[in-house]
mmCIF file of C-alpha atoms in Angstrom:
data_model
loop_
_atom_site.group_PDB
_atom_site.id
_atom_site.type_symbol
_atom_site.label_atom_id
_atom_site.label_comp_id
_atom_site.label_asym_id
_atom_site.label_seq_id
_atom_site.Cartn_x
_atom_site.Cartn_y
_atom_site.Cartn_z
ATOM 1 C CA MET A 1 -6.430 -3.120 -4.003
ATOM 2 C CA PRO A 2 -4.262 -3.932 -6.615
ATOM 3 C CA THR A 3 -0.558 -3.775 -6.134
ATOM 4 C CA GLU A 4 0.864 -1.121 -7.649
ATOM 5 C CA ALA A 5 4.275 -1.814 -8.889
ATOM 6 C CA ILE A 6 6.910 0.302 -10.851
ATOM 7 C CA PRO A 7 8.874 -1.071 -13.968
ATOM 8 C CA LYS A 8 11.958 -1.979 -14.480
ATOM 9 C CA GLU A 9 14.902 -0.969 -15.698
ATOM 10 C CA THR A 10 14.234 -2.489 -19.469
ATOM 11 C CA GLU A 11 10.471 -1.049 -19.482
ATOM 12 C CA LYS A 12 9.442 2.008 -19.887
ATOM 13 C CA PRO A 13 9.718 3.731 -17.072
ATOM 14 C CA LEU A 14 6.290 5.850 -14.453
ATOM 15 C CA ARG A 15 6.270 8.900 -15.292
ATOM 16 C CA ASP A 16 4.617 11.647 -16.015
ATOM 17 C CA ASN A 17 6.359 14.124 -19.029
ATOM 18 C CA ARG A 18 4.305 16.452 -19.174
ATOM 19 C CA LYS A 19 5.593 19.974 -18.359
ATOM 20 C CA GLY A 20 4.600 20.515 -14.420
ATOM 21 C CA ALA A 21 1.799 17.798 -13.992
ATOM 22 C CA ASN A 22 1.927 16.769 -10.559
ATOM 23 C CA GLN A 23 3.602 14.487 -8.360
ATOM 24 C CA VAL A 24 1.704 11.216 -6.516
ATOM 25 C CA LYS A 25 2.016 10.320 -3.315
ATOM 26 C CA TYR A 26 2.939 7.353 -2.113
ATOM 27 C CA ASN A 27 3.215 6.487 1.686
ATOM 28 C CA CYS A 28 6.074 4.249 1.726
ATOM 29 C CA LEU A 29 8.145 3.469 -1.345
ATOM 30 C CA ILE A 30 9.178 -0.414 -1.407
ATOM 31 C CA ILE A 31 12.958 -0.886 -2.702
ATOM 32 C CA ASP A 32 13.757 -4.506 -3.400
ATOM 33 C CA ASP A 33 14.945 -7.416 -5.998
ATOM 34 C CA GLU A 34 12.421 -9.906 -4.397
ATOM 35 C CA GLU A 35 9.629 -9.353 -6.848
ATOM 36 C CA VAL A 36 7.071 -11.865 -4.682
ATOM 37 C CA LEU A 37 7.675 -10.607 -1.559
ATOM 38 C CA SER A 38 7.687 -7.281 -3.340
ATOM 39 C CA GLU A 39 4.020 -7.655 -4.734
ATOM 40 C CA SER A 40 2.575 -9.779 -2.141
ATOM 41 C CA THR A 41 4.283 -6.687 0.925
ATOM 42 C CA CYS A 42 3.324 -3.656 -1.551
ATOM 43 C CA GLU A 43 -0.644 -5.436 -1.186
ATOM 44 C CA TYR A 44 -0.678 -5.564 2.754
ATOM 45 C CA PHE A 45 0.398 -3.193 3.156
ATOM 46 C CA ASN A 46 -2.438 -0.801 0.457
ATOM 47 C CA MET A 47 -5.154 -2.912 1.701
ATOM 48 C CA PHE A 48 -4.685 -1.748 4.713
ATOM 49 C CA GLY A 49 -4.601 2.026 4.091
ATOM 50 C CA VAL A 50 -0.928 2.633 3.015
ATOM 51 C CA LYS A 51 -0.114 3.829 -0.194
ATOM 52 C CA THR A 52 2.521 2.055 -1.625
ATOM 53 C CA ALA A 53 4.777 1.140 -4.727
ATOM 54 C CA TRP A 54 8.174 -0.887 -5.057
ATOM 55 C CA ALA A 55 10.413 -0.957 -7.367
ATOM 56 C CA ALA A 56 13.029 -3.479 -8.700
ATOM 57 C CA ASP A 57 16.690 -1.555 -8.582
ATOM 58 C CA ALA A 58 18.123 1.538 -8.466
ATOM 59 C CA LYS A 59 17.460 3.492 -11.525
ATOM 60 C CA SER A 60 13.729 2.118 -11.509
ATOM 61 C CA CYS A 61 13.744 3.488 -8.163
ATOM 62 C CA MET A 62 15.184 7.361 -8.953
ATOM 63 C CA ASP A 63 12.381 6.881 -11.973
ATOM 64 C CA PHE A 64 9.528 6.896 -9.559
ATOM 65 C CA LEU A 65 11.207 9.906 -7.655
ATOM 66 C CA ARG A 66 11.003 12.556 -10.182
ATOM 67 C CA SER A 67 7.789 11.597 -10.813
ATOM 68 C CA ASN A 68 6.594 10.817 -7.423
ATOM 69 C CA GLU A 69 6.563 11.858 -3.880
ATOM 70 C CA THR A 70 7.357 8.994 -1.097
ATOM 71 C CA ASP A 71 6.792 9.517 3.068
ATOM 72 C CA LEU A 72 8.968 6.426 4.088
ATOM 73 C CA ILE A 73 10.751 3.946 1.200
ATOM 74 C CA LEU A 74 11.789 0.474 2.913
ATOM 75 C CA LEU A 75 15.452 -0.624 1.553
ATOM 76 C CA ASP A 76 17.293 -3.668 1.113
ATOM 77 C CA ILE A 77 21.020 -4.331 0.263
ATOM 78 C CA ASN A 78 21.078 -6.650 -2.433
ATOM 79 C CA LEU A 79 19.356 -4.869 -5.435
ATOM 80 C CA GLY A 80 21.065 -7.206 -7.879
ATOM 81 C CA ASN A 81 23.184 -5.837 -10.177
ATOM 82 C CA SER A 82 22.915 -1.992 -7.303
ATOM 83 C CA SER A 83 23.859 -1.707 -3.674
ATOM 84 C CA GLY A 84 21.696 0.016 -1.486
ATOM 85 C CA PHE A 85 24.492 0.683 0.458
ATOM 86 C CA ASP A 86 25.116 3.425 -2.893
ATOM 87 C CA LEU A 87 21.484 3.820 -3.460
ATOM 88 C CA CYS A 88 21.081 5.181 0.515
ATOM 89 C CA ARG A 89 23.588 8.379 0.058
ATOM 90 C CA GLN A 90 21.893 8.457 -3.952
ATOM 91 C CA LEU A 91 19.008 9.534 -2.318
ATOM 92 C CA ARG A 92 20.316 11.392 1.444
ATOM 93 C CA GLU A 93 21.557 13.858 -0.759
ATOM 94 C CA ILE A 94 17.455 14.809 -2.676
ATOM 95 C CA THR A 95 15.764 13.632 0.495
ATOM 96 C CA SER A 96 15.129 13.240 4.765
ATOM 97 C CA VAL A 97 12.408 11.477 4.186
ATOM 98 C CA PRO A 98 12.488 8.119 6.484
ATOM 99 C CA ILE A 99 14.770 5.094 5.189
ATOM 100 C CA LEU A 100 14.448 1.844 6.781
ATOM 101 C CA PHE A 101 16.516 -1.179 5.634
ATOM 102 C CA ILE A 102 14.992 -4.245 4.881
ATOM 103 C CA SER A 103 17.012 -7.493 4.617
ATOM 104 C CA ALA A 104 18.429 -10.847 4.883
ATOM 105 C CA ARG A 105 21.791 -9.503 6.262
ATOM 106 C CA THR A 106 22.458 -9.727 10.047
ATOM 107 C CA SER A 107 26.501 -8.794 10.371
ATOM 108 C CA ASP A 108 27.240 -6.580 13.297
ATOM 109 C CA ASP A 109 28.684 -4.575 10.526
ATOM 110 C CA ASP A 110 25.841 -4.049 8.001
ATOM 111 C CA MET A 111 23.036 -2.715 10.230
ATOM 112 C CA LEU A 112 25.727 -0.294 11.561
ATOM 113 C CA LEU A 113 27.116 0.624 8.912
ATOM 114 C CA ALA A 114 23.363 0.992 7.177
ATOM 115 C CA LEU A 115 22.366 3.620 9.775
ATOM 116 C CA ASN A 116 25.129 5.319 9.535
ATOM 117 C CA ILE A 117 24.300 6.192 6.001
ATOM 118 C CA GLY A 118 21.472 7.818 6.543
ATOM 119 C CA GLY A 119 19.421 4.839 7.744
ATOM 120 C CA ASP A 120 16.572 5.266 10.300
ATOM 121 C CA ASP A 121 16.376 1.366 11.363
ATOM 122 C CA TYR A 122 17.051 -1.909 9.757
ATOM 123 C CA ILE A 123 14.556 -5.100 10.002
ATOM 124 C CA GLN A 124 15.799 -8.607 9.776
ATOM 125 C CA LYS A 125 14.316 -10.668 6.533
ATOM 126 C CA PRO A 126 12.141 -12.210 7.240
ATOM 127 C CA TYR A 127 10.151 -10.067 8.490
ATOM 128 C CA SER A 128 5.957 -10.307 9.810
ATOM 129 C CA LEU A 129 3.879 -8.157 7.091
ATOM 130 C CA SER A 130 1.477 -7.127 10.595
ATOM 131 C CA VAL A 131 4.501 -6.386 12.042
ATOM 132 C CA LEU A 132 6.312 -4.388 9.558
ATOM 133 C CA LEU A 133 3.519 -2.959 8.678
ATOM 134 C CA ALA A 134 3.463 -1.852 12.708
ATOM 135 C CA LYS A 135 6.422 -0.317 12.760
ATOM 136 C CA VAL A 136 6.157 2.074 8.759
ATOM 137 C CA LYS A 137 2.630 3.479 10.037
ATOM 138 C CA ALA A 138 4.778 4.062 13.678
ATOM 139 C CA VAL A 139 7.263 5.612 11.732
ATOM 140 C CA LEU A 140 4.911 7.856 9.602
ATOM 141 C CA LYS A 141 2.890 9.607 12.511
ATOM 142 C CA ARG A 142 5.590 10.543 13.762
ATOM 143 C CA TYR A 143 7.110 11.796 9.901
ATOM 144 C CA GLY A 144 3.683 13.460 9.667
ATOM 145 C CA GLU A 145 3.704 15.440 13.157
ATOM 146 C CA ASN A 146 7.295 16.303 12.330
ATOM 147 C CA LYS A 147 6.355 17.337 8.904
ATOM 148 C CA ALA A 148 3.498 19.519 10.065
ATOM 149 C CA ALA A 149 5.426 21.381 11.421
ATOM 150 C CA ALA A 150 7.741 22.201 9.393
ATOM 151 C CA ASN A 151 4.610 23.440 7.254
ATOM 152 C CA ILE A 152 5.505 27.213 7.391
ATOM 153 C CA CYS A 153 9.259 28.295 7.548
ATOM 154 C CA THR A 154 9.840 31.906 8.433
ATOM 155 C CA VAL A 155 12.840 33.808 7.588
ATOM 156 C CA ASP A 156 12.873 38.183 8.667
ATOM 157 C CA ASN A 157 10.169 39.113 6.644
ATOM 158 C CA ILE A 158 9.286 36.104 4.500
ATOM 159 C CA GLN A 159 7.409 33.682 5.655
ATOM 160 C CA ILE A 160 6.240 30.168 3.090
ATOM 161 C CA ASP A 161 3.564 28.528 4.433
ATOM 162 C CA PHE A 162 4.291 24.789 2.072
ATOM 163 C CA GLU A 163 0.957 22.815 2.889
ATOM 164 C CA LYS A 164 -0.742 26.310 1.297
ATOM 165 C CA GLU A 165 1.974 27.162 -1.031
ATOM 166 C CA ILE A 166 1.920 31.009 -0.040
ATOM 167 C CA VAL A 167 3.922 33.205 0.205
ATOM 168 C CA LEU A 168 3.774 36.672 2.196
ATOM 169 C CA LYS A 169 6.944 39.652 2.401
ATOM 170 C CA ASN A 170 6.099 42.260 5.559
ATOM 171 C CA GLY A 171 2.617 40.397 5.852
ATOM 172 C CA GLN A 172 1.501 41.098 2.482
ATOM 173 C CA ARG A 173 0.675 37.932 -0.005
ATOM 174 C CA ILE A 174 3.207 37.930 -2.986
ATOM 175 C CA VAL A 175 1.485 36.505 -6.560
ATOM 176 C CA LEU A 176 4.411 33.566 -7.367
ATOM 177 C CA LYS A 177 4.199 31.091 -10.959
ATOM 178 C CA ALA A 178 3.489 28.196 -9.928
ATOM 179 C CA MET A 179 7.725 27.310 -10.997
ATOM 180 C CA GLU A 180 8.960 29.920 -9.166
ATOM 181 C CA TYR A 181 7.191 28.869 -5.511
ATOM 182 C CA ARG A 182 8.058 25.035 -6.825
ATOM 183 C CA LEU A 183 11.713 26.920 -7.085
ATOM 184 C CA LEU A 184 11.728 29.042 -4.522
ATOM 185 C CA ALA A 185 10.286 26.366 -1.732
ATOM 186 C CA TYR A 186 13.882 23.875 -2.788
ATOM 187 C CA LEU A 187 15.858 26.277 -2.896
ATOM 188 C CA VAL A 188 14.065 27.251 1.118
ATOM 189 C CA LYS A 189 13.687 23.736 1.771
ATOM 190 C CA ASN A 190 17.439 23.263 1.119
ATOM 191 C CA LYS A 191 18.896 26.658 2.232
ATOM 192 C CA ASN A 192 21.480 26.347 3.069
ATOM 193 C CA ARG A 193 22.856 24.204 0.826
ATOM 194 C CA THR A 194 24.158 24.680 -2.918
ATOM 195 C CA ILE A 195 22.149 22.814 -5.107
ATOM 196 C CA THR A 196 23.471 22.550 -8.392
ATOM 197 C CA LYS A 197 21.464 23.697 -11.563
ATOM 198 C CA ASP A 198 21.561 20.458 -12.821
ATOM 199 C CA GLU A 199 19.945 19.172 -9.823
ATOM 200 C CA ILE A 200 17.180 22.204 -9.987
ATOM 201 C CA PHE A 201 16.186 21.086 -14.099
ATOM 202 C CA ARG A 202 15.793 17.359 -12.376
ATOM 203 C CA ARG A 203 14.374 18.165 -9.431
ATOM 204 C CA VAL A 204 11.627 21.228 -9.611
ATOM 205 C CA TRP A 205 11.749 21.321 -13.631
ATOM 206 C CA VAL A 206 11.295 17.203 -13.753
ATOM 207 C CA ASP A 207 11.749 15.876 -16.531
ATOM 208 C CA SER A 208 10.715 19.166 -18.493
ATOM 209 C CA ILE A 209 12.809 20.519 -21.613
ATOM 210 C CA THR A 210 14.506 23.631 -19.815
ATOM 211 C CA GLY A 211 18.317 25.581 -19.723
ATOM 212 C CA ASP A 212 20.213 28.363 -18.099
ATOM 213 C CA ASN A 213 18.817 30.977 -19.423
ATOM 214 C CA THR A 214 14.433 29.752 -18.090
ATOM 215 C CA LEU A 215 16.542 29.086 -14.370
ATOM 216 C CA ASN A 216 18.570 32.510 -15.148
ATOM 217 C CA VAL A 217 14.543 34.067 -15.614
ATOM 218 C CA HIS A 218 13.096 32.384 -12.773
ATOM 219 C CA ILE A 219 16.184 33.320 -10.423
ATOM 220 C CA ARG A 220 15.117 37.031 -11.587
ATOM 221 C CA HIS A 221 11.593 37.302 -10.902
ATOM 222 C CA LEU A 222 12.124 35.849 -7.507
ATOM 223 C CA ARG A 223 15.148 38.025 -6.265
ATOM 224 C CA GLU A 224 12.753 41.008 -7.277
ATOM 225 C CA LYS A 225 9.968 39.667 -5.690
ATOM 226 C CA ILE A 226 11.280 38.953 -2.381
ATOM 227 C CA GLU A 227 14.588 40.774 -2.411
ATOM 228 C CA GLU A 228 15.755 44.097 -0.656
ATOM 229 C CA ASP A 229 17.614 44.145 -3.407
ATOM 230 C CA PRO A 230 17.328 42.313 -6.108
ATOM 231 C CA ASN A 231 20.949 43.230 -7.064
ATOM 232 C CA ASN A 232 22.547 42.445 -4.436
ATOM 233 C CA PRO A 233 20.506 39.224 -2.721
ATOM 234 C CA ARG A 234 20.382 38.201 0.446
ATOM 235 C CA TYR A 235 18.678 34.987 0.949
ATOM 236 C CA ILE A 236 19.002 33.702 -3.829
ATOM 237 C CA LYS A 237 22.910 34.143 -4.113
ATOM 238 C CA THR A 238 24.862 32.897 -7.025
ATOM 239 C CA VAL A 239 27.445 30.285 -6.653
ATOM 240 C CA TRP A 240 29.307 31.026 -9.726
ATOM 241 C CA GLY A 241 30.399 27.898 -12.271
ATOM 242 C CA THR A 242 28.022 24.780 -9.939
ATOM 243 C CA GLY A 243 23.726 26.695 -8.967
ATOM 244 C CA TYR A 244 22.785 28.630 -6.340
ATOM 245 C CA ILE A 245 21.623 28.879 -2.607
ATOM 246 C CA PHE A 246 19.367 30.363 -0.632
ATOM 247 C CA GLU A 247 21.480 31.482 2.707
ATOM 248 C CA ALA A 248 19.152 32.163 6.265
ATOM 249 C CA ASN A 249 20.365 32.020 10.096
ATOM 250 C CA ASP A 250 19.796 28.288 11.542
ATOM 251 C CA ASN A 251 17.516 29.183 13.512
ATOM 252 C CA GLN A 252 15.807 30.523 11.053
ATOM 253 C CA GLY A 253 12.368 28.822 9.395
ATOM 254 C CA LEU A 254 12.956 25.201 8.999
#
């Protein structure tokens, strides 16, 4: 299977700009500026059924994630003019997928920093492809099991099945438009966290041209469909001047 590489910063990013375009799902994304090593690792993983792509720098990584999904990230520390540590912090603001650092740096300080800022493991270079693949498969298996358990979220009388993309209220299905569902799902998955409008535009609408009025209409429609009193919402609340937050008890749902 051919290596799936992401164009570097000077080339056209790999993305799909169609409104509502479905994201491509990958098992693993490698972020490393060592091209030969990244390509060989990517090709090896793909050969053994782990669908993998690679990005050479932070910008290519973020471009990739605007149009695609991944279950796991392999992240180098040295990324040319950028730092894997800084990118990890940025990634943790938008995703909870496992991040495994891969680096030739061996100091305890580097390892501790990587784990403290959101890394799940630290693997030293040079690595064995077979051993790295085994580690990645083990993490993917655990992540998949945890993800499956979290596929259904229940908040009071509202139930969301993320796998089937179905929303129920009092046991009755609520009919949502595609973008309404994507917006609700993103709010619920990030419950009790204020989400800026800019983040919603980037993560829900992706690259579609949109604005405050469009977002406000979708929020109003969601409140009318899930709230008991849309004018005094219990769940989808406005954070004035910033964005929105989906409020739910910590012991509910996700």
